Coordinates of C-alpha atoms in Angstrom, one line a residue:
X1137 CA -26.3 -21.3 -7.8
X1138 CA -25.8 -25.2 -7.7
X1139 CA -24.9 -26.9 -3.9
X1140 CA -23.3 -29.6 -2.4
X1141 CA -23.4 -32.6 -0.3
X1142 CA -21.5 -31.3 2.8
X1143 CA -19.4 -34.4 4.2
X1144 CA -22.0 -37.2 5.8
X1145 CA -23.5 -33.7 8.1
X1146 CA -27.2 -34.2 5.3
X1147 CA -26.7 -30.6 4.4
X1148 CA -26.6 -29.3 1.4
X1149 CA -24.2 -26.3 1.1
X1150 CA -23.9 -23.4 -1.6
X1151 CA -20.9 -24.8 -3.8
X1152 CA -19.6 -21.0 -3.0
X1153 CA -20.0 -19.9 -0.1
X1154 CA -19.1 -16.4 2.0
X1155 CA -15.9 -15.9 3.1
X1156 CA -16.2 -13.7 6.0
X1157 CA -12.4 -12.9 7.0
X1158 CA -12.8 -9.1 4.6
X1159 CA -15.4 -7.6 6.4
X1160 CA -13.8 -8.0 9.9
X1161 CA -11.3 -5.3 9.3
X1162 CA -7.5 -6.8 8.4
X1163 CA -7.4 -6.2 4.8
X1164 CA -8.5 -3.4 4.8
X1165 CA -11.4 -0.5 6.3
X1166 CA -14.3 -1.7 6.2
X1167 CA -18.3 0.2 6.2
X1168 CA -20.7 -2.5 8.6
X1169 CA -23.6 -1.2 6.4
X1170 CA -22.0 -2.1 3.5
X1171 CA -21.0 -5.7 4.5
X1172 CA -24.5 -6.2 5.7
X1173 CA -26.3 -5.2 2.8
X1174 CA -23.2 -7.4 0.6
X1175 CA -24.4 -10.7 2.3
X1176 CA -27.9 -10.6 2.1
X1177 CA -27.2 -10.0 -1.1
X1178 CA -25.7 -13.9 -0.7
X1179 CA -28.2 -14.6 0.9
X1180 CA -30.8 -13.9 -2.3
X1181 CA -28.3 -15.0 -4.6
X1182 CA -28.2 -18.3 -3.1
X1183 CA -25.3 -18.7 -0.7
X1184 CA -26.3 -20.2 2.0
X1185 CA -22.7 -21.2 4.3
X1186 CA -21.0 -18.1 6.0
X1187 CA -17.8 -18.1 7.4
X1188 CA -16.2 -16.8 9.8
X1189 CA -14.0 -16.7 12.9
X1190 CA -13.3 -15.2 16.6
X1191 CA -10.3 -14.0 15.0
X1192 CA -11.0 -11.9 12.6
X1193 CA -11.7 -8.4 13.6
X1194 CA -12.0 -9.2 17.5
X1195 CA -15.0 -10.7 16.6
X1196 CA -16.3 -8.2 14.4
X1197 CA -17.2 -10.1 11.1
X1198 CA -19.1 -12.6 13.9
X1199 CA -21.2 -9.0 14.6
X1200 CA -21.3 -8.5 11.1
X1201 CA -22.3 -11.3 10.0
X1202 CA -25.3 -11.4 13.3
X1203 CA -26.7 -8.5 11.7
X1204 CA -27.4 -9.9 8.0
X1205 CA -29.0 -12.8 10.6
X1206 CA -31.1 -10.9 12.1
X1207 CA -32.3 -9.6 8.8
X1208 CA -32.3 -12.3 7.0
X1209 CA -36.0 -13.8 6.7
X1210 CA -35.1 -16.2 4.4
X1211 CA -34.4 -20.3 3.8
X1212 CA -31.5 -21.7 6.4
X1213 CA -27.7 -20.2 6.2
X1214 CA -24.8 -22.3 8.2
X1215 CA -22.4 -20.5 9.6
X1216 CA -19.1 -21.8 10.7
X1217 CA -16.8 -19.8 12.5
X1218 CA -13.3 -20.8 15.1
X1219 CA -11.9 -20.3 17.8
X1220 CA -7.9 -20.2 17.4
X1221 CA -5.2 -21.7 20.1
X1222 CA -4.4 -20.3 23.0
X1223 CA -0.4 -20.8 21.4
X1224 CA -0.5 -20.5 17.9
X1225 CA 2.5 -22.7 16.1
X1226 CA 5.1 -22.1 15.2
X1227 CA 5.4 -22.0 11.7
X1228 CA 8.4 -23.9 11.6
X1229 CA 7.7 -25.9 14.0
X1230 CA 6.1 -30.0 12.0
X1231 CA 5.5 -31.1 14.7
X1232 CA 3.6 -28.8 17.5
X1233 CA 2.3 -30.2 20.4
X1234 CA -1.6 -30.0 20.1
X1235 CA -2.4 -30.8 24.7
X1236 CA -3.7 -28.0 25.7
X1237 CA -4.0 -25.8 23.3
X1238 CA -7.5 -25.3 22.9
X1239 CA -8.3 -26.0 26.6
X1240 CA -12.4 -26.5 27.9
X1241 CA -12.4 -23.2 29.4
X1242 CA -11.5 -21.6 26.7
X1243 CA -13.8 -24.2 24.1
X1244 CA -16.3 -23.3 25.6
X1245 CA -15.5 -19.5 26.7
X1246 CA -15.5 -18.7 22.5
X1247 CA -18.2 -21.0 21.7
X1248 CA -20.4 -18.5 24.1
X1249 CA -18.7 -15.3 22.5
X1250 CA -19.0 -16.6 19.0
X1251 CA -23.2 -17.7 20.1
X1252 CA -23.5 -13.7 21.7
X1253 CA -21.9 -12.1 18.4
X1254 CA -23.5 -14.7 15.9
X1255 CA -27.3 -13.9 17.7
X1256 CA -28.0 -17.7 16.9
X1257 CA -29.1 -20.5 19.9
X1258 CA -26.5 -22.3 17.8
X1259 CA -23.5 -22.3 15.7
X1260 CA -23.8 -24.9 12.9
X1261 CA -19.5 -25.8 12.3
X1262 CA -17.6 -25.4 15.1
X1263 CA -13.7 -24.8 14.1
X1264 CA -10.2 -25.6 15.6
X1265 CA -8.4 -22.3 13.8
X1266 CA -4.6 -24.0 13.5
X1267 CA -5.6 -27.6 13.8
X1268 CA -2.6 -29.9 14.8
X1269 CA -0.9 -33.4 13.1
X1270 CA -0.8 -34.8 16.8
X1271 CA -5.2 -33.9 17.5
X1272 CA -6.4 -36.7 15.9
X1273 CA -4.6 -38.5 19.3
X1274 CA -4.4 -35.5 21.6
X1275 CA -8.6 -36.2 21.8
X1276 CA -8.9 -33.9 24.6
X1277 CA -9.9 -30.3 22.3
X1278 CA -12.8 -33.3 21.1
X1279 CA -14.4 -34.1 24.1
X1280 CA -14.9 -31.4 25.3
X1281 CA -16.7 -30.3 21.8
X1282 CA -18.4 -33.5 21.6
X1283 CA -19.3 -31.8 25.3
X1284 CA -20.7 -28.8 23.9
X1285 CA -22.9 -30.7 20.8
X1286 CA -24.3 -32.4 23.3
X1287 CA -25.6 -29.0 25.1
X1288 CA -26.9 -28.1 22.1
X1289 CA -24.6 -24.9 21.2
X1290 CA -23.0 -26.8 18.0
X1291 CA -24.1 -28.7 15.9
X1292 CA -21.2 -30.4 14.0
X1293 CA -17.4 -30.2 14.8
X1294 CA -14.2 -29.2 11.7
X1295 CA -11.5 -28.3 11.3
X1296 CA -9.0 -25.5 9.9
X1297 CA -5.6 -26.9 9.1
X1298 CA -2.4 -24.5 9.0
X1299 CA -1.6 -22.8 5.3
X1300 CA 0.7 -24.6 4.0
X1301 CA 0.3 -28.1 5.7
X1302 CA -2.5 -30.0 4.5
X1303 CA -0.9 -33.8 5.0
X1304 CA -1.4 -33.0 9.1
X1305 CA -5.5 -33.7 8.4
X1306 CA -4.5 -37.0 6.5
X1307 CA -5.5 -39.3 9.2
X1308 CA -8.3 -37.2 10.5
X1309 CA -10.3 -37.1 7.4
X1310 CA -9.9 -40.6 7.2
X1311 CA -10.7 -41.4 9.8
X1312 CA -13.6 -39.4 10.2
X1313 CA -13.4 -37.6 13.5
X1314 CA -15.1 -34.3 12.6
X1315 CA -17.4 -32.8 10.0
X1316 CA -15.3 -31.0 7.7
X1317 CA -11.8 -29.3 7.4
X1318 CA -10.7 -26.0 5.8
X1319 CA -8.0 -25.9 3.7
X1320 CA -5.9 -23.8 1.6
X1321 CA -6.4 -25.0 -2.9
X1322 CA -6.0 -23.0 -5.6
X1323 CA -4.2 -22.9 -8.6
X1324 CA -0.9 -22.0 -6.9
X1325 CA -1.9 -23.8 -3.6
X1326 CA -1.9 -27.5 -5.4
X1327 CA -1.3 -30.4 -2.8
X1328 CA -4.5 -31.6 -1.2
X1329 CA -5.1 -32.9 -4.3
X1330 CA -1.9 -36.4 -3.8
X1331 CA -3.7 -37.3 -0.1
X1332 CA -6.3 -35.1 1.4
X1333 CA -8.9 -35.0 -1.4
X1334 CA -9.1 -39.2 -1.6
X1335 CA -8.8 -39.2 2.7
X1336 CA -11.7 -36.9 2.8
X1337 CA -13.8 -38.4 -0.4
X1338 CA -13.1 -41.9 1.8
X1339 CA -14.0 -41.0 5.0
X1340 CA -17.0 -38.5 4.4
X1341 CA -15.3 -35.1 5.4
X1342 CA -16.2 -32.3 4.3
X1343 CA -13.6 -30.1 2.4
X1344 CA -13.8 -26.1 2.6
X1345 CA -11.3 -24.6 0.5
X1346 CA -10.4 -21.3 1.3
X1347 CA -8.7 -19.0 -0.5
X1348 CA -9.3 -20.2 -3.6
X1349 CA -8.6 -16.5 -5.3
X1350 CA -5.6 -16.7 -3.5
X1351 CA -6.0 -13.3 -1.5
X1352 CA -6.5 -11.6 -4.7
X1353 CA -3.8 -12.7 -7.1
X1354 CA -6.2 -14.9 -9.1
X1355 CA -8.2 -12.2 -10.1
X1356 CA -6.0 -11.2 -12.2
X1357 CA -6.2 -7.0 -12.1
X1358 CA -2.9 -6.2 -10.4
X1359 CA -0.7 -4.2 -11.5
X1360 CA 3.5 -3.3 -10.5
X1361 CA 1.8 -0.3 -8.6
X1362 CA -0.7 -2.2 -6.9
X1363 CA 1.2 -3.3 -3.7
X1364 CA 1.2 0.3 -3.6
X1365 CA -2.5 1.4 -3.1
X1366 CA -2.7 -1.5 -0.5
X1367 CA -3.3 -0.4 2.7
X1368 CA 0.0 -0.8 5.4
X1369 CA -0.7 -2.8 7.9
X1370 CA -3.4 -4.4 6.2
X1371 CA -2.8 -8.0 6.1
X1372 CA -1.9 -7.9 1.5
X1373 CA 0.0 -5.0 2.5
X1374 CA 1.8 -7.7 4.9
X1375 CA 1.5 -11.0 2.5
X1376 CA 3.0 -9.7 0.0
X1377 CA 5.9 -7.8 1.6
X1378 CA 9.3 -7.6 0.1
X1379 CA 9.7 -9.7 -3.1
X1380 CA 7.0 -11.8 -2.8
X1381 CA 4.2 -9.6 -4.6
X1382 CA 6.2 -9.6 -8.0
X1383 CA 7.6 -12.7 -7.8
X1384 CA 3.6 -13.3 -7.9
X1385 CA 3.1 -11.0 -10.8
X1386 CA 5.5 -13.2 -12.2
X1387 CA 3.4 -16.5 -11.8
X1388 CA 0.3 -14.9 -12.3
X1389 CA 1.4 -13.6 -16.2
X1390 CA 2.6 -17.6 -17.0
X1391 CA -0.9 -18.8 -15.4
X1392 CA -2.9 -16.2 -17.3
X1393 CA -0.4 -16.8 -20.8
X1394 CA -2.0 -21.1 -20.5
X1395 CA -5.4 -19.8 -19.1
X1396 CA -6.0 -17.5 -22.3
X1397 CA -7.2 -20.1 -24.7
X1398 CA -10.1 -21.1 -23.0
X1399 CA -11.3 -18.0 -20.1
X1400 CA -11.8 -14.4 -20.9
X1401 CA -9.5 -13.9 -17.4
X1402 CA -8.1 -15.1 -14.5
X1403 CA -11.0 -15.1 -11.9
X1404 CA -13.0 -17.5 -13.8
X1405 CA -10.1 -19.9 -14.3
X1406 CA -9.1 -19.8 -10.4
X1407 CA -12.8 -20.5 -9.3
X1408 CA -13.4 -22.8 -11.8
X1409 CA -10.8 -25.0 -11.5
X1410 CA -11.4 -25.8 -7.6
X1411 CA -15.0 -26.1 -8.1
X1412 CA -13.1 -29.0 -10.6
X1413 CA -12.9 -31.1 -8.0
X1414 CA -15.4 -33.5 -6.3
X1415 CA -13.7 -33.5 -2.6
X1416 CA -14.5 -29.7 -2.4
X1417 CA -18.4 -29.1 -0.7
X1418 CA -17.8 -25.2 -0.7
X1419 CA -15.3 -22.6 -1.8
X1420 CA -15.3 -19.3 0.4
X1421 CA -13.5 -16.3 -1.7
X1422 CA -14.3 -13.2 0.1
X1423 CA -16.4 -10.6 -1.6
X1424 CA -17.1 -7.1 -0.7
X1425 CA -19.8 -6.0 -2.3
X1426 CA -23.2 -6.9 -4.2
X1427 CA -20.8 -7.0 -8.3
X1428 CA -18.2 -9.2 -6.1
X1429 CA -21.1 -11.5 -5.2
X1430 CA -22.4 -11.6 -8.8
X1431 CA -18.6 -11.9 -10.7
X1432 CA -18.2 -15.1 -8.3
X1433 CA -22.1 -16.7 -8.0
X1434 CA -21.9 -16.3 -12.1
X1435 CA -19.2 -19.8 -11.7
X1436 CA -21.6 -21.8 -10.0
X1437 CA -23.6 -23.5 -13.6
X1438 CA -22.5 -26.5 -13.5
X1439 CA -19.9 -26.6 -15.8
X1440 CA -16.7 -28.9 -16.6
X1441 CA -13.4 -27.5 -16.4
X1442 CA -11.2 -28.3 -19.5
X1443 CA -9.3 -31.3 -19.0
X1444 CA -6.3 -29.5 -21.0
X1445 CA -6.3 -27.2 -19.0
X1446 CA -6.5 -29.1 -15.8
X1447 CA -3.7 -31.2 -17.1
X1448 CA -1.7 -27.9 -17.2
X1449 CA -1.7 -26.5 -13.5
X1450 CA 0.5 -28.9 -12.0
X1451 CA 3.4 -26.8 -13.3
X1452 CA 1.9 -23.6 -11.8
X1453 CA 1.6 -25.1 -8.4
X1454 CA 3.6 -22.7 -5.6
X1455 CA 3.2 -23.8 -1.7
X1456 CA 4.1 -20.5 0.0
X1457 CA 3.9 -20.7 3.8
X1458 CA 2.5 -16.4 4.5
X1459 CA 3.8 -16.3 7.9
X1460 CA 7.2 -17.1 7.6

């Protein structure tokens, strides 16, 4: 396992972390015992960063991670979680208000609840889910979180950017007001490269790259009939509804054509593409089994991404908003 600096925090985190959304139950049925076994296997393999949120199964993901942490007897595991806003911004709103979305009472209640579910004395990284572009000026949220740091309930502060709006975090990253920003980044969702990554490097802000495998499509194993097997009401069933699944398959096929001369499978190319960007401190794929852990961590070997293939990637850029 390779480790990277987490911004200016002084942490050294595994460049491949554990994304905890899928163990909350919103991606289909889950077996908590299997989830704990998978987490412990990940920790044993060198993964030392876990990302979760109150949103993931209404706290269920946090509770399962807490059980795994109580069983773990090894080295430090950095745990990141998130609070959702009191009102989610409209996906079509390019200038949502920030003030009042994370009031003090709300943040304090979320922190206390997360501490209980995780079973820890202090949360390593507390993030705001769906952070807004005015947040570097409307700072009521930062005042409360700074107080919570002083009280010892949280260590570092981060934000999670809206899915298709990485530019909303540029000013915040450049100013260095928080330790980290979480953003979608993968072979399709490429815009963070343009402005966010340079700003993060300049401000010493860590980048957490989520959905590196595009919620499963970039594993490269879907077929025309795969959508029929998605559990109705689950996150993938909703995200890839209508014509979206067929268009995704077509774009995946085009990617496979470019990747084939360099890698034997699309998943390896997708993971190594994200790892090729030094602004990224950690990427957080979802993993449901020890085999999936092993599949992902084998790419943490420091190998260089082919320059010729990297030059072909911009033509595959495809920015979406699954929540429209």
